[in-house]
Structures are given as C-alpha cells and as structure tokens.
Amino acid sequence: LVMYVRVRRERCTLSSSSAGSDGYKRRLPDPVIQSLQLAACLGSTFDEKTLLLVWDEIRRGKDDIKEDIEHSLHVSVEEGLLEEVGSASGSYRWVHDKIQEAAFSLVGDNELTRLRSQVGDILVSQLGERELDGAIFVVVNLLNEGSVTSEGAKRLKLAEINLQAARKATEFAAFESAAKYTGKGIEMLPSNHWQDNFELALELYSTAAEAEGYIGDVEQIEKHCSEVLDQTKCSLSEKLRVYHVLLDS
C-alpha cells in the first residue's frame, strides 16, 4: 500500500492518491499500517501498553508482537504521523486529527465497525478497574458503534458501561454526553428490565433525568422521571432523585 503524508501549516492528510508537489510518499509495511488502524481506535492520545495489549489479542499466536509494535511506533514517529507525549512516558498522540481520520479511512465501513467493537471488547476484558475508568469514553464510544449487533448479556454489559460513562461525564459537567450515554444504556436494557435489572434501570433513568435537568429538555425530563415514578417497586427514597429534578425543572 502506497501511503502519502502531507503536512501543512493548517492541514494534515494521509491518503492513497498520487502525491502532489507538497507531498511525499512512503511505502509502509503492513504491520505499521495495522498498528495505525488500531491506534486510531484508541483516541487522540494513547499509550504503548494499551496498544500492545490490543495488538497481542488480535494477533495472538504471532511472533515478535512487542517488537512489531515498537518498530511500528518508531516508524510512525519518523514519518511524522505520531509524536511522543512527554519524555520516556510511552504515550503517543496523532500530530493532527486528519491523520487519525485517514487511518480510519483505510478500513472499509463494515470492517471498521467490527474492528472498533473488537477493540472495545478487548479493552473491557483486559483493562483493570482503574484503567477502564480512565479510558471509559474511548471504550464506550467503540462499543456503542457496534451495539446494533449486540445481544443478551453483551447488551446488558453495554448498558452498565454507558452508565459508568454517564457518571464520569457528569463529574466533568458534560451533561449532553451524560444524557447521550444514559439514553444508549436505556436502549440496551432488556424489555423486562424493571423486573430483572431493577438497580441498573433505576440508576440509568435517574441519571438520565438529572442530565436532562441540567440541559433543560423538559420533554425528556418528564419521560425519564415518569418511568421511575410509575414503578410501584420503587421506594420513596429511590424516587427522591427524580422528584428533585422535577422540582428544579
């Protein structure tokens, strides 16, 4: 695959078209291209440890995994695609978001959805609790893209992860994001969620109501609050959160 990197003052692109007068072409090895595709899934900034973890799972059984990643990162930095963050930190970032987007463009749409979902699954299964919390927005966005094909226990897990992301977003006063994540989490709940997943459902609807309360969407506030208030299983103390939202709206 012939790759072109064009770096300008205000725009950076990576393409497979013919090189222009301001571009130069490089023939990148397949492992480098594959590592860039995976790195693009990890966000604008990522660390070598996480990339290695994902690479290890996807290429399980292959030799020289660590050497492949180290070489790929070295080449990507040399080519001006990535840059190291800090000194000896093992963290990297894309020199421009257009380059990250171009790395995604090297994967077909259907394959990209599958790849993002696969990377998200790996991160959920392999990261520790603290590491997952630190990468929760990256993880939840990866998994949400592939949620259409999710079934059963995976949908329930995705509801939990969206709730975790919503709580984190609320801590940062990112209420629109919190509303988006709770909405997705509610969508992932099974039809009998008030019977079989009471605590998760209560948290999702209550957090959604609070997020919409900060945004000021009256229709959504009433929708989420009514869902909780209509549940005879909910105690008065469990309904207090949405009562407060209604009073403040």
Coordinates of C-alpha atoms in Angstrom, one line a residue:
L1 CA 0.0 0.0 0.0
V2 CA 1.4 3.3 -1.0
M3 CA 0.8 6.0 1.6
Y4 CA 1.2 9.7 1.4
V5 CA 1.7 12.1 4.2
R6 CA 1.0 15.7 3.5
V7 CA 1.9 18.1 6.4
R8 CA 0.8 21.7 6.0
R9 CA 0.5 24.6 8.4
E10 CA -3.2 24.1 9.0
R11 CA -4.0 20.7 7.5
C12 CA -2.5 17.2 7.6
T13 CA -3.8 14.3 5.5
L14 CA -2.9 10.7 4.8
S15 CA -4.1 9.3 1.5
S16 CA -3.6 6.7 -1.1
S17 CA -3.9 9.1 -4.1
S18 CA -1.0 10.3 -6.2
A19 CA 1.5 12.6 -4.5
G20 CA 1.2 16.3 -5.1
S21 CA 4.1 18.8 -5.2
D22 CA 3.9 19.3 -1.5
G23 CA 3.7 15.6 -0.6
Y24 CA 6.0 12.7 -0.4
K25 CA 5.2 9.1 -0.5
R26 CA 6.4 6.2 1.7
R27 CA 5.7 2.5 1.4
L28 CA 4.8 1.5 4.9
P29 CA 4.9 -2.2 6.0
D30 CA 1.6 -3.9 6.7
P31 CA 2.3 -4.2 10.5
V32 CA 2.8 -0.4 10.6
I33 CA -0.5 0.2 8.8
Q34 CA -2.3 -2.3 11.0
S35 CA -0.9 -0.7 14.2
L36 CA -2.0 2.7 13.0
Q37 CA -5.6 1.4 12.4
L38 CA -5.6 0.0 16.0
A39 CA -4.1 3.2 17.4
A40 CA -6.8 5.3 15.7
C41 CA -9.4 3.3 17.7
L42 CA -7.7 4.3 21.0
G43 CA -8.3 8.0 20.6
S44 CA -6.3 11.2 20.0
T45 CA -3.8 10.1 22.7
F46 CA -2.9 6.6 23.7
D47 CA -0.1 4.6 25.4
E48 CA 2.1 1.9 24.1
K49 CA 1.0 -0.5 26.8
T50 CA -2.7 -0.3 25.7
L51 CA -1.8 -0.6 22.0
L52 CA 0.4 -3.6 22.8
L53 CA -2.5 -5.2 24.8
V54 CA -4.9 -4.9 21.8
W55 CA -2.3 -5.9 19.3
D56 CA -1.5 -9.0 21.4
E57 CA -5.1 -10.1 21.5
I58 CA -5.8 -9.5 17.8
R59 CA -2.6 -11.1 16.6
R60 CA -2.5 -13.9 19.2
G61 CA -0.1 -16.6 18.3
K62 CA 2.1 -14.4 16.1
D63 CA 5.8 -14.0 17.0
D64 CA 7.6 -10.8 17.9
I65 CA 4.5 -8.9 18.9
K66 CA 6.3 -6.4 21.2
E67 CA 9.0 -5.9 18.6
D68 CA 6.4 -5.2 15.9
I69 CA 4.7 -2.5 18.0
E70 CA 7.9 -0.8 19.0
H71 CA 9.0 -0.8 15.3
S72 CA 5.7 0.4 14.1
L73 CA 5.6 3.3 16.6
H74 CA 9.2 4.2 15.7
V75 CA 8.3 4.3 12.0
S76 CA 5.1 6.3 12.6
V77 CA 7.0 8.9 14.6
E78 CA 9.8 9.1 12.0
E79 CA 7.1 9.6 9.3
G80 CA 5.5 12.4 11.2
L81 CA 2.2 10.6 11.9
L82 CA 2.6 10.3 15.6
E83 CA 4.6 12.1 18.3
E84 CA 5.6 11.1 21.7
V85 CA 4.0 12.8 24.7
G86 CA 6.5 13.8 27.4
S87 CA 9.8 12.1 27.9
A88 CA 10.0 8.4 28.2
S89 CA 6.3 8.2 29.1
G90 CA 5.3 5.6 26.5
S91 CA 2.4 7.8 25.4
Y92 CA 1.7 9.0 21.9
R93 CA -0.6 11.3 20.1
W94 CA -1.6 12.0 16.5
V95 CA 0.1 15.0 15.1
H96 CA -3.2 16.0 13.6
D97 CA -6.7 14.7 13.8
K98 CA -6.9 14.5 10.0
I99 CA -4.2 11.8 10.1
Q100 CA -6.1 9.8 12.7
E101 CA -9.2 10.1 10.4
A102 CA -7.2 9.0 7.4
A103 CA -6.0 5.9 9.4
F104 CA -9.7 5.0 9.9
S105 CA -10.4 5.6 6.2
L106 CA -8.0 2.7 5.3
V107 CA -10.6 0.3 6.7
G108 CA -13.9 -0.4 5.0
D109 CA -17.1 0.8 6.8
N110 CA -18.3 -2.7 7.7
E111 CA -14.8 -3.8 8.7
L112 CA -14.3 -0.6 10.7
T113 CA -17.4 -1.2 12.8
R114 CA -16.3 -4.7 13.5
L115 CA -12.7 -3.6 14.4
R116 CA -13.9 -0.9 16.8
S117 CA -16.3 -3.3 18.5
Q118 CA -13.5 -5.9 18.8
V119 CA -11.0 -3.3 20.3
G120 CA -13.7 -2.2 22.7
D121 CA -14.4 -5.8 23.8
I122 CA -10.6 -6.4 24.3
L123 CA -10.3 -3.3 26.5
V124 CA -13.3 -4.2 28.6
S125 CA -12.0 -7.7 29.2
Q126 CA -8.3 -6.8 29.7
L127 CA -8.1 -3.5 31.5
G128 CA -8.2 -3.3 35.3
E129 CA -10.9 -1.3 37.0
R130 CA -8.9 1.9 37.4
E131 CA -7.5 1.7 33.8
L132 CA -11.0 1.1 32.4
D133 CA -12.3 4.1 34.3
G134 CA -9.6 6.2 32.8
A135 CA -10.4 5.1 29.3
I136 CA -14.2 4.8 29.7
F137 CA -15.1 7.3 27.0
V138 CA -12.9 5.7 24.4
V139 CA -14.2 2.2 25.4
V140 CA -17.9 3.2 25.4
N141 CA -17.7 5.0 22.1
L142 CA -16.0 2.0 20.5
L143 CA -18.7 -0.4 21.8
N144 CA -21.7 1.8 21.1
E145 CA -20.8 1.8 17.4
G146 CA -21.2 -1.9 17.2
S147 CA -24.2 -2.1 19.5
V148 CA -26.7 -2.9 16.8
T149 CA -25.5 -6.5 16.6
S150 CA -25.1 -6.9 20.4
E151 CA -27.3 -9.5 22.1
G152 CA -28.2 -10.8 25.5
A153 CA -25.5 -10.4 28.2
K154 CA -23.4 -8.2 25.9
R155 CA -26.3 -5.6 25.7
L156 CA -26.6 -5.7 29.5
K157 CA -22.9 -5.1 29.9
L158 CA -23.1 -2.3 27.4
A159 CA -25.9 -0.7 29.5
E160 CA -23.6 -0.8 32.6
I161 CA -20.7 0.7 30.7
N162 CA -22.8 3.5 29.4
L163 CA -24.0 4.2 32.9
Q164 CA -20.3 4.3 34.0
A165 CA -19.5 6.7 31.2
A166 CA -22.6 8.9 32.0
R167 CA -21.5 9.2 35.7
K168 CA -18.0 10.2 34.6
A169 CA -19.3 12.7 32.1
T170 CA -21.5 14.2 34.9
E171 CA -18.4 14.6 37.0
F172 CA -17.0 16.8 34.2
A173 CA -20.3 18.7 33.8
A174 CA -20.6 17.2 30.3
F175 CA -24.3 16.8 30.7
E176 CA -25.1 16.4 27.0
S177 CA -22.7 13.5 26.9
A178 CA -24.2 12.1 30.1
A179 CA -27.6 12.2 28.5
K180 CA -26.4 10.5 25.4
Y181 CA -24.8 7.7 27.3
T182 CA -27.8 7.1 29.6
G183 CA -30.0 7.1 26.5
K184 CA -27.9 4.4 24.9
G185 CA -27.8 2.5 28.2
I186 CA -31.6 2.5 28.4
E187 CA -31.8 1.4 24.8
M188 CA -29.6 -1.6 25.7
L189 CA -31.8 -2.7 28.6
P190 CA -34.0 -5.8 28.1
S191 CA -37.7 -5.4 27.9
N192 CA -38.2 -6.8 31.4
H193 CA -35.5 -4.6 33.0
W194 CA -37.7 -3.4 35.9
Q195 CA -38.2 -7.0 37.0
D196 CA -34.7 -8.5 36.3
N197 CA -32.4 -5.5 36.3
F198 CA -34.1 -3.1 38.8
E199 CA -31.0 -1.4 40.2
L200 CA -29.4 -0.8 36.8
A201 CA -32.6 0.5 35.3
L202 CA -33.2 2.9 38.3
E203 CA -29.7 4.3 38.0
L204 CA -29.9 4.8 34.3
Y205 CA -33.3 6.5 34.3
S206 CA -32.4 8.6 37.4
T207 CA -29.1 9.7 36.0
A208 CA -30.7 10.4 32.6
A209 CA -33.3 12.6 34.3
E210 CA -30.6 14.6 36.2
A211 CA -28.6 15.1 33.0
E212 CA -31.6 16.3 31.1
G213 CA -32.4 18.5 34.0
Y214 CA -29.1 20.4 33.5
I215 CA -29.7 20.6 29.8
G216 CA -33.3 21.8 30.3
D217 CA -35.1 19.3 28.0
V218 CA -38.5 19.3 29.7
E219 CA -39.9 16.5 27.5
Q220 CA -37.0 14.1 28.3
I221 CA -37.1 15.1 32.0
E222 CA -40.8 14.2 32.3
K223 CA -40.2 11.0 30.3
H224 CA -37.4 9.7 32.5
C225 CA -39.0 10.8 35.7
S226 CA -42.3 9.3 34.9
E227 CA -40.6 6.0 34.1
V228 CA -39.3 5.9 37.7
L229 CA -42.4 7.3 39.4
D230 CA -44.6 4.7 37.7
Q231 CA -42.7 1.8 39.3
T232 CA -44.6 0.6 42.4
K233 CA -41.4 -1.4 43.3
C234 CA -39.5 1.9 43.8
S235 CA -39.5 3.1 47.4
L236 CA -40.0 6.8 48.2
S237 CA -36.3 7.3 48.9
E238 CA -35.5 5.7 45.5
K239 CA -37.8 8.2 43.8
L240 CA -36.4 11.3 45.6
R241 CA -33.7 11.9 42.9
V242 CA -36.3 12.3 40.1
Y243 CA -38.6 14.3 42.4
H244 CA -35.8 16.8 42.9
V245 CA -35.3 17.0 39.1
L246 CA -39.0 17.7 38.6
L247 CA -39.0 20.4 41.3
D248 CA -35.9 22.1 39.7
S249 CA -37.1 22.0 36.1

